[in-house]
PDB file of C-alpha atoms in Angstrom:
ATOM      1  CA  MET A  30      16.877 -10.012   9.042  1.00  0.00           C
ATOM      2  CA  SER A  31      19.197  -7.007   9.030  1.00  0.00           C
ATOM      3  CA  PHE A  32      19.170  -3.665   7.267  1.00  0.00           C
ATOM      4  CA  VAL A  33      22.612  -2.102   6.933  1.00  0.00           C
ATOM      5  CA  ILE A  34      23.940   1.236   5.780  1.00  0.00           C
ATOM      6  CA  ASP A  35      27.673   0.632   5.464  1.00  0.00           C
ATOM      7  CA  ASP A  36      29.703   2.277   8.243  1.00  0.00           C
ATOM      8  CA  VAL A  37      26.583   4.099   9.466  1.00  0.00           C
ATOM      9  CA  LEU A  38      24.085   1.759  11.138  1.00  0.00           C
ATOM     10  CA  VAL A  39      22.614  -1.706  11.360  1.00  0.00           C
ATOM     11  CA  ARG A  40      19.007  -2.488  12.167  1.00  0.00           C
ATOM     12  CA  ASN A  41      18.292  -6.039  13.295  1.00  0.00           C
ATOM     13  CA  ASP A  42      14.616  -6.882  12.929  1.00  0.00           C
ATOM     14  CA  PRO A  43      12.664  -9.380  15.049  1.00  0.00           C
ATOM     15  CA  VAL A  44      13.013 -13.093  14.520  1.00  0.00           C
ATOM     16  CA  GLY A  45       9.497 -14.507  14.253  1.00  0.00           C
ATOM     17  CA  ARG A  46       6.836 -12.690  16.242  1.00  0.00           C
ATOM     18  CA  ARG A  47       7.153  -8.886  16.143  1.00  0.00           C
ATOM     19  CA  LEU A  48       6.476  -6.796  19.247  1.00  0.00           C
ATOM     20  CA  PRO A  49       6.276  -2.988  19.617  1.00  0.00           C
ATOM     21  CA  VAL A  50       9.690  -2.726  21.277  1.00  0.00           C
ATOM     22  CA  LEU A  51      12.790  -0.892  20.036  1.00  0.00           C
ATOM     23  CA  PHE A  52      16.246  -0.942  21.580  1.00  0.00           C
ATOM     24  CA  ASP A  53      18.850   1.431  20.192  1.00  0.00           C
ATOM     25  CA  SER A  54      22.571   1.786  20.900  1.00  0.00           C
ATOM     26  CA  PRO A  55      23.720   5.143  19.523  1.00  0.00           C
ATOM     27  CA  HIS A  56      27.200   5.271  21.085  1.00  0.00           C
ATOM     28  CA  SER A  57      28.698   1.795  20.637  1.00  0.00           C
ATOM     29  CA  GLY A  58      30.008   2.405  17.112  1.00  0.00           C
ATOM     30  CA  SER A  59      33.708   1.909  16.410  1.00  0.00           C
ATOM     31  CA  VAL A  60      33.997   2.413  12.635  1.00  0.00           C
ATOM     32  CA  TYR A  61      36.144   5.539  12.450  1.00  0.00           C
ATOM     33  CA  PRO A  62      35.953   7.431   9.141  1.00  0.00           C
ATOM     34  CA  ASP A  63      39.198   7.795   7.173  1.00  0.00           C
ATOM     35  CA  ASP A  64      38.834  11.589   7.252  1.00  0.00           C
ATOM     36  CA  PHE A  65      38.342  11.703  11.034  1.00  0.00           C
ATOM     37  CA  ARG A  66      41.657  13.227  12.070  1.00  0.00           C
ATOM     38  CA  VAL A  67      42.150  14.074  15.705  1.00  0.00           C
ATOM     39  CA  ILE A  68      45.100  14.803  17.974  1.00  0.00           C
ATOM     40  CA  CYS A  69      43.848  12.454  20.696  1.00  0.00           C
ATOM     41  CA  PRO A  70      45.530   8.983  20.835  1.00  0.00           C
ATOM     42  CA  HIS A  71      43.238   6.299  19.437  1.00  0.00           C
ATOM     43  CA  PRO A  72      43.228   4.067  22.563  1.00  0.00           C
ATOM     44  CA  LEU A  73      42.108   7.060  24.631  1.00  0.00           C
ATOM     45  CA  LEU A  74      39.602   8.072  21.957  1.00  0.00           C
ATOM     46  CA  ARG A  75      37.944   4.662  22.170  1.00  0.00           C
ATOM     47  CA  GLN A  76      37.164   5.170  25.854  1.00  0.00           C
ATOM     48  CA  ALA A  77      34.345   7.488  24.758  1.00  0.00           C
ATOM     49  CA  GLU A  78      32.556   4.539  23.131  1.00  0.00           C
ATOM     50  CA  ASP A  79      29.796   2.554  24.811  1.00  0.00           C
ATOM     51  CA  THR A  80      31.911  -0.504  24.138  1.00  0.00           C
ATOM     52  CA  HIS A  81      30.109  -3.894  24.070  1.00  0.00           C
ATOM     53  CA  VAL A  82      26.649  -2.383  24.650  1.00  0.00           C
ATOM     54  CA  GLU A  83      25.408  -3.655  21.291  1.00  0.00           C
ATOM     55  CA  GLU A  84      26.562  -7.158  22.312  1.00  0.00           C
ATOM     56  CA  LEU A  85      24.737  -6.973  25.627  1.00  0.00           C
ATOM     57  CA  PHE A  86      21.446  -6.346  23.794  1.00  0.00           C
ATOM     58  CA  ALA A  87      22.134  -8.598  20.800  1.00  0.00           C
ATOM     59  CA  THR A  88      19.331 -11.065  21.625  1.00  0.00           C
ATOM     60  CA  ALA A  89      16.600  -8.413  21.466  1.00  0.00           C
ATOM     61  CA  PRO A  90      15.388  -9.591  18.002  1.00  0.00           C
ATOM     62  CA  ASP A  91      15.049 -13.140  19.365  1.00  0.00           C
ATOM     63  CA  HIS A  92      12.378 -11.776  21.724  1.00  0.00           C
ATOM     64  CA  GLY A  93      10.455  -9.915  19.022  1.00  0.00           C
ATOM     65  CA  ALA A  94      12.132  -6.514  19.432  1.00  0.00           C
ATOM     66  CA  THR A  95      13.962  -4.330  16.919  1.00  0.00           C
ATOM     67  CA  LEU A  96      17.608  -3.441  17.628  1.00  0.00           C
ATOM     68  CA  LEU A  97      19.183  -0.366  16.008  1.00  0.00           C
ATOM     69  CA  CYS A  98      22.917   0.280  16.420  1.00  0.00           C
ATOM     70  CA  ALA A  99      25.146   3.087  15.190  1.00  0.00           C
ATOM     71  CA  LEU A 100      28.406   1.944  13.580  1.00  0.00           C
ATOM     72  CA  PHE A 101      30.159   5.335  13.673  1.00  0.00           C
ATOM     73  CA  PRO A 102      31.679   6.724  16.900  1.00  0.00           C
ATOM     74  CA  ARG A 103      29.999   9.376  19.021  1.00  0.00           C
ATOM     75  CA  THR A 104      33.183  11.458  18.880  1.00  0.00           C
ATOM     76  CA  CYS A 105      32.568  11.918  15.151  1.00  0.00           C
ATOM     77  CA  ILE A 106      28.989  13.072  15.657  1.00  0.00           C
ATOM     78  CA  ASP A 107      26.595  12.479  18.535  1.00  0.00           C
ATOM     79  CA  VAL A 108      23.067  11.522  17.495  1.00  0.00           C
ATOM     80  CA  ASN A 109      21.974  12.022  21.107  1.00  0.00           C
ATOM     81  CA  ARG A 110      22.316  15.787  20.687  1.00  0.00           C
ATOM     82  CA  ALA A 111      20.126  18.256  18.840  1.00  0.00           C
ATOM     83  CA  VAL A 112      21.325  18.913  15.304  1.00  0.00           C
ATOM     84  CA  ASP A 113      21.829  22.614  16.062  1.00  0.00           C
ATOM     85  CA  ASP A 114      23.708  22.088  19.370  1.00  0.00           C
ATOM     86  CA  ILE A 115      27.016  23.254  17.911  1.00  0.00           C
ATOM     87  CA  ASP A 116      29.537  25.720  19.302  1.00  0.00           C
ATOM     88  CA  PRO A 117      30.031  28.217  16.439  1.00  0.00           C
ATOM     89  CA  SER A 118      33.556  29.009  17.656  1.00  0.00           C
ATOM     90  CA  MET A 119      34.748  25.567  16.534  1.00  0.00           C
ATOM     91  CA  ILE A 120      33.440  25.914  12.964  1.00  0.00           C
ATOM     92  CA  ASP A 121      35.341  27.478  10.076  1.00  0.00           C
ATOM     93  CA  GLY A 122      32.699  28.790   7.675  1.00  0.00           C
ATOM     94  CA  ASP A 123      28.920  28.862   7.653  1.00  0.00           C
ATOM     95  CA  LEU A 124      26.517  25.969   8.150  1.00  0.00           C
ATOM     96  CA  PRO A 125      23.120  25.881   6.417  1.00  0.00           C
ATOM     97  CA  LEU A 126      21.272  25.910   9.737  1.00  0.00           C
ATOM     98  CA  ARG A 127      20.793  28.255  12.639  1.00  0.00           C
ATOM     99  CA  LEU A 128      22.933  27.196  15.600  1.00  0.00           C
ATOM    100  CA  ARG A 129      21.537  27.003  19.125  1.00  0.00           C
ATOM    101  CA  PRO A 130      24.462  25.975  21.330  1.00  0.00           C
ATOM    102  CA  THR A 131      23.629  24.611  24.767  1.00  0.00           C
ATOM    103  CA  PRO A 132      25.969  24.443  27.774  1.00  0.00           C
ATOM    104  CA  ARG A 133      26.987  20.979  26.535  1.00  0.00           C
ATOM    105  CA  SER A 134      28.435  22.306  23.297  1.00  0.00           C
ATOM    106  CA  THR A 135      30.161  25.237  24.997  1.00  0.00           C
ATOM    107  CA  LEU A 136      31.879  22.616  27.184  1.00  0.00           C
ATOM    108  CA  GLY A 137      32.933  20.752  24.043  1.00  0.00           C
ATOM    109  CA  MET A 138      30.306  17.999  24.328  1.00  0.00           C
ATOM    110  CA  GLY A 139      27.696  19.005  21.765  1.00  0.00           C
ATOM    111  CA  LEU A 140      26.692  17.494  18.441  1.00  0.00           C
ATOM    112  CA  ILE A 141      30.299  17.725  17.265  1.00  0.00           C
ATOM    113  CA  ARG A 142      32.661  17.196  20.166  1.00  0.00           C
ATOM    114  CA  ALA A 143      35.583  19.520  20.670  1.00  0.00           C
ATOM    115  CA  MET A 144      36.773  17.690  23.803  1.00  0.00           C
ATOM    116  CA  LEU A 145      37.095  14.007  24.515  1.00  0.00           C
ATOM    117  CA  ARG A 146      36.717  14.935  28.177  1.00  0.00           C
ATOM    118  CA  PRO A 147      37.765  17.963  30.230  1.00  0.00           C
ATOM    119  CA  GLY A 148      41.372  18.836  29.420  1.00  0.00           C
ATOM    120  CA  VAL A 149      41.615  16.477  26.420  1.00  0.00           C
ATOM    121  CA  PRO A 150      40.901  18.280  23.106  1.00  0.00           C
ATOM    122  CA  LEU A 151      40.091  16.360  19.934  1.00  0.00           C
ATOM    123  CA  TYR A 152      41.306  18.859  17.336  1.00  0.00           C
ATOM    124  CA  ASP A 153      44.162  21.300  16.918  1.00  0.00           C
ATOM    125  CA  GLY A 154      41.972  23.924  15.224  1.00  0.00           C
ATOM    126  CA  LYS A 155      38.547  24.628  13.791  1.00  0.00           C
ATOM    127  CA  LEU A 156      36.559  22.182  11.670  1.00  0.00           C
ATOM    128  CA  PRO A 157      35.509  23.235   8.160  1.00  0.00           C
ATOM    129  CA  ALA A 158      31.763  23.783   7.911  1.00  0.00           C
ATOM    130  CA  SER A 159      31.701  21.357   4.968  1.00  0.00           C
ATOM    131  CA  VAL A 160      33.024  18.542   7.184  1.00  0.00           C
ATOM    132  CA  VAL A 161      30.340  19.149   9.810  1.00  0.00           C
ATOM    133  CA  ALA A 162      27.585  19.333   7.183  1.00  0.00           C
ATOM    134  CA  ASP A 163      28.805  16.069   5.663  1.00  0.00           C
ATOM    135  CA  ARG A 164      28.706  14.303   9.037  1.00  0.00           C
ATOM    136  CA  ILE A 165      25.164  15.486   9.615  1.00  0.00           C
ATOM    137  CA  ASP A 166      24.034  14.197   6.219  1.00  0.00           C
ATOM    138  CA  ARG A 167      26.052  10.982   6.287  1.00  0.00           C
ATOM    139  CA  TYR A 168      25.408   9.836   9.865  1.00  0.00           C
ATOM    140  CA  TYR A 169      22.970  11.942  11.875  1.00  0.00           C
ATOM    141  CA  ARG A 170      20.047  12.150   9.481  1.00  0.00           C
ATOM    142  CA  PRO A 171      20.015   8.437   8.510  1.00  0.00           C
ATOM    143  CA  TYR A 172      20.118   7.338  12.158  1.00  0.00           C
ATOM    144  CA  HIS A 173      17.212   9.560  13.137  1.00  0.00           C
ATOM    145  CA  ALA A 174      15.303   8.552  10.022  1.00  0.00           C
ATOM    146  CA  GLN A 175      15.557   4.909  11.098  1.00  0.00           C
ATOM    147  CA  MET A 176      14.494   5.793  14.642  1.00  0.00           C
ATOM    148  CA  ARG A 177      11.438   7.676  13.419  1.00  0.00           C
ATOM    149  CA  MET A 178      10.489   5.023  10.886  1.00  0.00           C
ATOM    150  CA  ALA A 179      10.820   2.189  13.388  1.00  0.00           C
ATOM    151  CA  LEU A 180       8.869   3.864  16.193  1.00  0.00           C
ATOM    152  CA  ASP A 181       6.169   5.267  13.928  1.00  0.00           C
ATOM    153  CA  GLY A 182       5.737   1.889  12.270  1.00  0.00           C
ATOM    154  CA  LEU A 183       5.404   0.058  15.590  1.00  0.00           C
ATOM    155  CA  ALA A 184       3.037   2.623  17.076  1.00  0.00           C
ATOM    156  CA  GLU A 185       0.828   2.632  13.991  1.00  0.00           C
ATOM    157  CA  ARG A 186       0.660  -1.159  13.901  1.00  0.00           C
ATOM    158  CA  PHE A 187       0.194  -1.833  17.621  1.00  0.00           C
ATOM    159  CA  GLY A 188      -1.177   1.439  18.967  1.00  0.00           C
ATOM    160  CA  ALA A 189       1.869   1.989  21.193  1.00  0.00           C
ATOM    161  CA  ALA A 190       5.627   1.427  21.275  1.00  0.00           C
ATOM    162  CA  TRP A 191       8.250   0.994  24.001  1.00  0.00           C
ATOM    163  CA  HIS A 192      11.794   2.237  23.413  1.00  0.00           C
ATOM    164  CA  VAL A 193      14.988   1.641  25.402  1.00  0.00           C
ATOM    165  CA  ASN A 194      17.913   3.935  24.598  1.00  0.00           C
ATOM    166  CA  CYS A 195      20.971   1.884  25.636  1.00  0.00           C
ATOM    167  CA  HIS A 196      24.195   3.352  27.053  1.00  0.00           C
ATOM    168  CA  SER A 197      27.117   2.656  29.349  1.00  0.00           C
ATOM    169  CA  MET A 198      28.493   5.002  31.993  1.00  0.00           C
ATOM    170  CA  PRO A 199      31.918   5.347  33.621  1.00  0.00           C
ATOM    171  CA  SER A 200      32.217   3.857  37.075  1.00  0.00           C
ATOM    172  CA  SER A 201      33.177   7.252  38.504  1.00  0.00           C
ATOM    173  CA  LEU A 202      31.419  10.578  38.269  1.00  0.00           C
ATOM    174  CA  ARG A 203      34.708  12.463  37.870  1.00  0.00           C
ATOM    175  CA  PRO A 204      37.605  11.756  35.486  1.00  0.00           C
ATOM    176  CA  ASP A 205      40.005  11.416  38.428  1.00  0.00           C
ATOM    177  CA  GLY A 206      37.957   8.513  39.778  1.00  0.00           C
ATOM    178  CA  ARG A 207      37.557  10.017  43.256  1.00  0.00           C
ATOM    179  CA  ASP A 208      33.747   9.916  43.174  1.00  0.00           C
ATOM    180  CA  PRO A 209      32.669   6.336  42.437  1.00  0.00           C
ATOM    181  CA  LEU A 210      29.198   5.854  41.001  1.00  0.00           C
ATOM    182  CA  ALA A 211      27.110   4.112  43.655  1.00  0.00           C
ATOM    183  CA  VAL A 212      24.677   2.350  41.312  1.00  0.00           C
ATOM    184  CA  ASP A 213      24.770  -0.306  38.591  1.00  0.00           C
ATOM    185  CA  PHE A 214      22.037   1.134  36.383  1.00  0.00           C
ATOM    186  CA  VAL A 215      20.453   4.545  35.874  1.00  0.00           C
ATOM    187  CA  ILE A 216      17.038   4.749  34.237  1.00  0.00           C
ATOM    188  CA  GLY A 217      16.169   8.107  32.710  1.00  0.00           C
ATOM    189  CA  ASP A 218      12.774   9.358  31.585  1.00  0.00           C
ATOM    190  CA  ARG A 219      13.453  13.099  31.728  1.00  0.00           C
ATOM    191  CA  ASP A 220      11.696  13.392  35.073  1.00  0.00           C
ATOM    192  CA  GLY A 221       8.643  11.415  34.046  1.00  0.00           C
ATOM    193  CA  THR A 222       7.985  13.147  30.738  1.00  0.00           C
ATOM    194  CA  THR A 223       8.994  10.514  28.155  1.00  0.00           C
ATOM    195  CA  SER A 224       7.376   7.299  29.389  1.00  0.00           C
ATOM    196  CA  GLU A 225       4.469   5.878  31.294  1.00  0.00           C
ATOM    197  CA  PRO A 226       5.497   5.195  34.926  1.00  0.00           C
ATOM    198  CA  GLY A 227       4.699   1.485  34.634  1.00  0.00           C
ATOM    199  CA  PHE A 228       7.457   0.921  32.087  1.00  0.00           C
ATOM    200  CA  VAL A 229      10.023   2.583  34.329  1.00  0.00           C
ATOM    201  CA  ARG A 230       8.837   0.516  37.305  1.00  0.00           C
ATOM    202  CA  LEU A 231       9.056  -2.706  35.308  1.00  0.00           C
ATOM    203  CA  VAL A 232      12.677  -2.069  34.319  1.00  0.00           C
ATOM    204  CA  ALA A 233      13.705  -0.887  37.787  1.00  0.00           C
ATOM    205  CA  ASP A 234      11.986  -3.773  39.583  1.00  0.00           C
ATOM    206  CA  THR A 235      13.452  -6.341  37.194  1.00  0.00           C
ATOM    207  CA  LEU A 236      17.000  -5.081  37.677  1.00  0.00           C
ATOM    208  CA  ARG A 237      16.627  -4.759  41.441  1.00  0.00           C
ATOM    209  CA  GLY A 238      15.213  -8.275  41.560  1.00  0.00           C
ATOM    210  CA  LEU A 239      18.415  -9.451  39.869  1.00  0.00           C
ATOM    211  CA  GLY A 240      20.457  -7.861  42.659  1.00  0.00           C
ATOM    212  CA  HIS A 241      21.418  -4.582  41.002  1.00  0.00           C
ATOM    213  CA  ARG A 242      21.384  -1.081  42.459  1.00  0.00           C
ATOM    214  CA  VAL A 243      19.202   1.219  40.363  1.00  0.00           C
ATOM    215  CA  ALA A 244      18.709   4.996  40.316  1.00  0.00           C
ATOM    216  CA  ILE A 245      16.066   6.989  38.459  1.00  0.00           C
ATOM    217  CA  ASN A 246      17.083  10.204  36.639  1.00  0.00           C
ATOM    218  CA  ASP A 247      20.171  10.633  38.806  1.00  0.00           C
ATOM    219  CA  PRO A 248      22.631  11.576  37.448  1.00  0.00           C
ATOM    220  CA  TYR A 249      21.368  10.837  33.907  1.00  0.00           C
ATOM    221  CA  LYS A 250      17.888  11.872  32.746  1.00  0.00           C
ATOM    222  CA  GLY A 251      18.136  11.265  28.994  1.00  0.00           C
ATOM    223  CA  VAL A 252      18.917  13.699  26.208  1.00  0.00           C
ATOM    224  CA  GLU A 253      17.864  14.191  22.574  1.00  0.00           C
ATOM    225  CA  LEU A 254      16.749  10.678  21.682  1.00  0.00           C
ATOM    226  CA  LEU A 255      14.274  10.669  24.569  1.00  0.00           C
ATOM    227  CA  ALA A 256      13.218  14.280  24.122  1.00  0.00           C
ATOM    228  CA  ARG A 257      12.505  13.690  20.443  1.00  0.00           C
ATOM    229  CA  TYR A 258      10.836  10.270  20.515  1.00  0.00           C
ATOM    230  CA  GLY A 259       9.291   9.860  23.968  1.00  0.00           C
ATOM    231  CA  GLU A 260       5.661  10.948  23.617  1.00  0.00           C
ATOM    232  CA  PRO A 261       3.563   9.087  26.201  1.00  0.00           C
ATOM    233  CA  ALA A 262       0.397  10.943  25.191  1.00  0.00           C
ATOM    234  CA  ARG A 263       0.766   9.325  21.755  1.00  0.00           C
ATOM    235  CA  GLY A 264       1.679   5.898  23.125  1.00  0.00           C
ATOM    236  CA  ARG A 265       5.415   6.240  22.547  1.00  0.00           C
ATOM    237  CA  HIS A 266       7.312   5.396  25.732  1.00  0.00           C
ATOM    238  CA  SER A 267      11.066   6.065  25.802  1.00  0.00           C
ATOM    239  CA  ILE A 268      13.573   5.472  28.585  1.00  0.00           C
ATOM    240  CA  GLN A 269      17.340   5.720  28.738  1.00  0.00           C
ATOM    241  CA  LEU A 270      19.284   2.891  30.369  1.00  0.00           C
ATOM    242  CA  GLU A 271      22.834   3.531  31.563  1.00  0.00           C
ATOM    243  CA  ILE A 272      24.956   0.533  32.592  1.00  0.00           C
ATOM    244  CA  ASN A 273      27.952   0.878  34.881  1.00  0.00           C
ATOM    245  CA  ARG A 274      30.970  -0.240  32.851  1.00  0.00           C
ATOM    246  CA  ARG A 275      32.716  -1.800  35.824  1.00  0.00           C
ATOM    247  CA  LEU A 276      30.086  -4.559  35.730  1.00  0.00           C
ATOM    248  CA  TYR A 277      31.444  -6.043  32.536  1.00  0.00           C
ATOM    249  CA  MET A 278      34.738  -4.601  31.315  1.00  0.00           C
ATOM    250  CA  ASN A 279      38.117  -3.089  32.090  1.00  0.00           C
ATOM    251  CA  GLU A 280      37.537   0.614  31.480  1.00  0.00           C
ATOM    252  CA  GLU A 281      41.131   1.253  30.410  1.00  0.00           C
ATOM    253  CA  THR A 282      41.709  -1.667  28.016  1.00  0.00           C
ATOM    254  CA  LEU A 283      37.999  -2.082  27.066  1.00  0.00           C
ATOM    255  CA  GLU A 284      38.379  -5.854  27.452  1.00  0.00           C
ATOM    256  CA  ARG A 285      35.430  -7.809  28.813  1.00  0.00           C
ATOM    257  CA  HIS A 286      35.996  -9.432  32.184  1.00  0.00           C
ATOM    258  CA  ASP A 287      34.262 -12.327  33.941  1.00  0.00           C
ATOM    259  CA  GLY A 288      31.264 -10.180  34.846  1.00  0.00           C
ATOM    260  CA  PHE A 289      30.203  -9.876  31.214  1.00  0.00           C
ATOM    261  CA  ALA A 290      28.526 -13.304  31.058  1.00  0.00           C
ATOM    262  CA  ARG A 291      26.456 -12.695  34.181  1.00  0.00           C
ATOM    263  CA  LEU A 292      25.416  -9.229  33.038  1.00  0.00           C
ATOM    264  CA  LYS A 293      24.523 -10.562  29.593  1.00  0.00           C
ATOM    265  CA  GLY A 294      22.217 -13.074  31.265  1.00  0.00           C
ATOM    266  CA  ASP A 295      20.598 -10.323  33.324  1.00  0.00           C
ATOM    267  CA  ILE A 296      20.099  -8.149  30.233  1.00  0.00           C
ATOM    268  CA  ASP A 297      18.523 -11.115  28.438  1.00  0.00           C
ATOM    269  CA  THR A 298      16.096 -11.475  31.342  1.00  0.00           C
ATOM    270  CA  LEU A 299      15.313  -7.759  31.155  1.00  0.00           C
ATOM    271  CA  ILE A 300      14.691  -7.938  27.407  1.00  0.00           C
ATOM    272  CA  ARG A 301      12.319 -10.858  27.915  1.00  0.00           C
ATOM    273  CA  ARG A 302      10.403  -9.018  30.669  1.00  0.00           C
ATOM    274  CA  ILE A 303      10.078  -5.909  28.488  1.00  0.00           C
ATOM    275  CA  ALA A 304       8.855  -8.025  25.555  1.00  0.00           C
ATOM    276  CA  ASP A 305       6.288  -9.755  27.788  1.00  0.00           C
ATOM    277  CA  TYR A 306       5.162  -6.388  29.172  1.00  0.00           C
ATOM    278  CA  ALA A 307       4.675  -4.898  25.716  1.00  0.00           C
ATOM    279  CA  GLY A 308       2.866  -8.002  24.495  1.00  0.00           C
ATOM    280  CA  GLN A 309       0.481  -7.915  27.441  1.00  0.00           C
ATOM    281  CA  ARG A 310      -0.181  -4.198  27.025  1.00  0.00           C
ATOM    282  CA  VAL A 311      -1.007  -4.716  23.355  1.00  0.00           C
ATOM    283  CA  LEU A 312      -3.454  -7.493  24.218  1.00  0.00           C
ATOM    284  CA  HIS A 313      -5.049  -5.291  26.868  1.00  0.00           C
ATOM    285  CA  ARG A 314      -5.451  -2.406  24.426  1.00  0.00           C
ATOM    286  CA  ALA A 315      -7.002  -4.742  21.855  1.00  0.00           C
ATOM    287  CA  ALA A 316      -9.517  -5.960  24.422  1.00  0.00           C
ATOM    288  CA  GLU A 317     -10.660  -2.471  25.425  1.00  0.00           C
TER     289      GLU A 317
END
């Protein structure tokens, strides 16, 4: 069963048995609003998407997990940033919230992006405050409301919940491609603060057992979605999973290549292991 907010998000609920597991893909959306006018060419703009990530995790509901996916693009608004992480110099007018820009937003990579990547601006001027406020109300708040409702509901029903925040990463650390990324997956838990260690070990060991190179918190630790929802002391365990794009697609054309099928099989195995882990932990808690 699916819950849909048109052009905003889709939540696919478990088929059959429900487990306390949530996967979310906040950056794979490709429904560009009609009023989203940028100076960046559309093919280049699309390279900011986590293309195909929602397809890689599409079987999660078959294993009893919930799958939440954004439909809008991260270049419109990034739900993996704090709502006040906005560079005031890019806004024309006043917003009804106090802004707390971080180094990300001053580099053009905050809640509302000013840059696609270094040297590639998105806009030819400032954005009206009304446009930014509308994006927050139309996209950001509904996505986070679904995240909170899903995780709270699972934790209240089962006593705990396990959350995987799903992303893809470029195969190089620098835009010029001179520093290739040496791993296939990066697991982030904000240096051990957003998840129990056992969950991280399970994911890392599963992926390594499938022949993949895995790093922990290097170079990606997780951002707002982990900081906000990962609360191990309350039984809410959140990790970020970054997948190297070279494993499954051409990073210029965004077309899937022959590696997609193998990776999809490995992700299915990972989903099944996570579902089994959560199911066993719930049984153990019930027996205590």
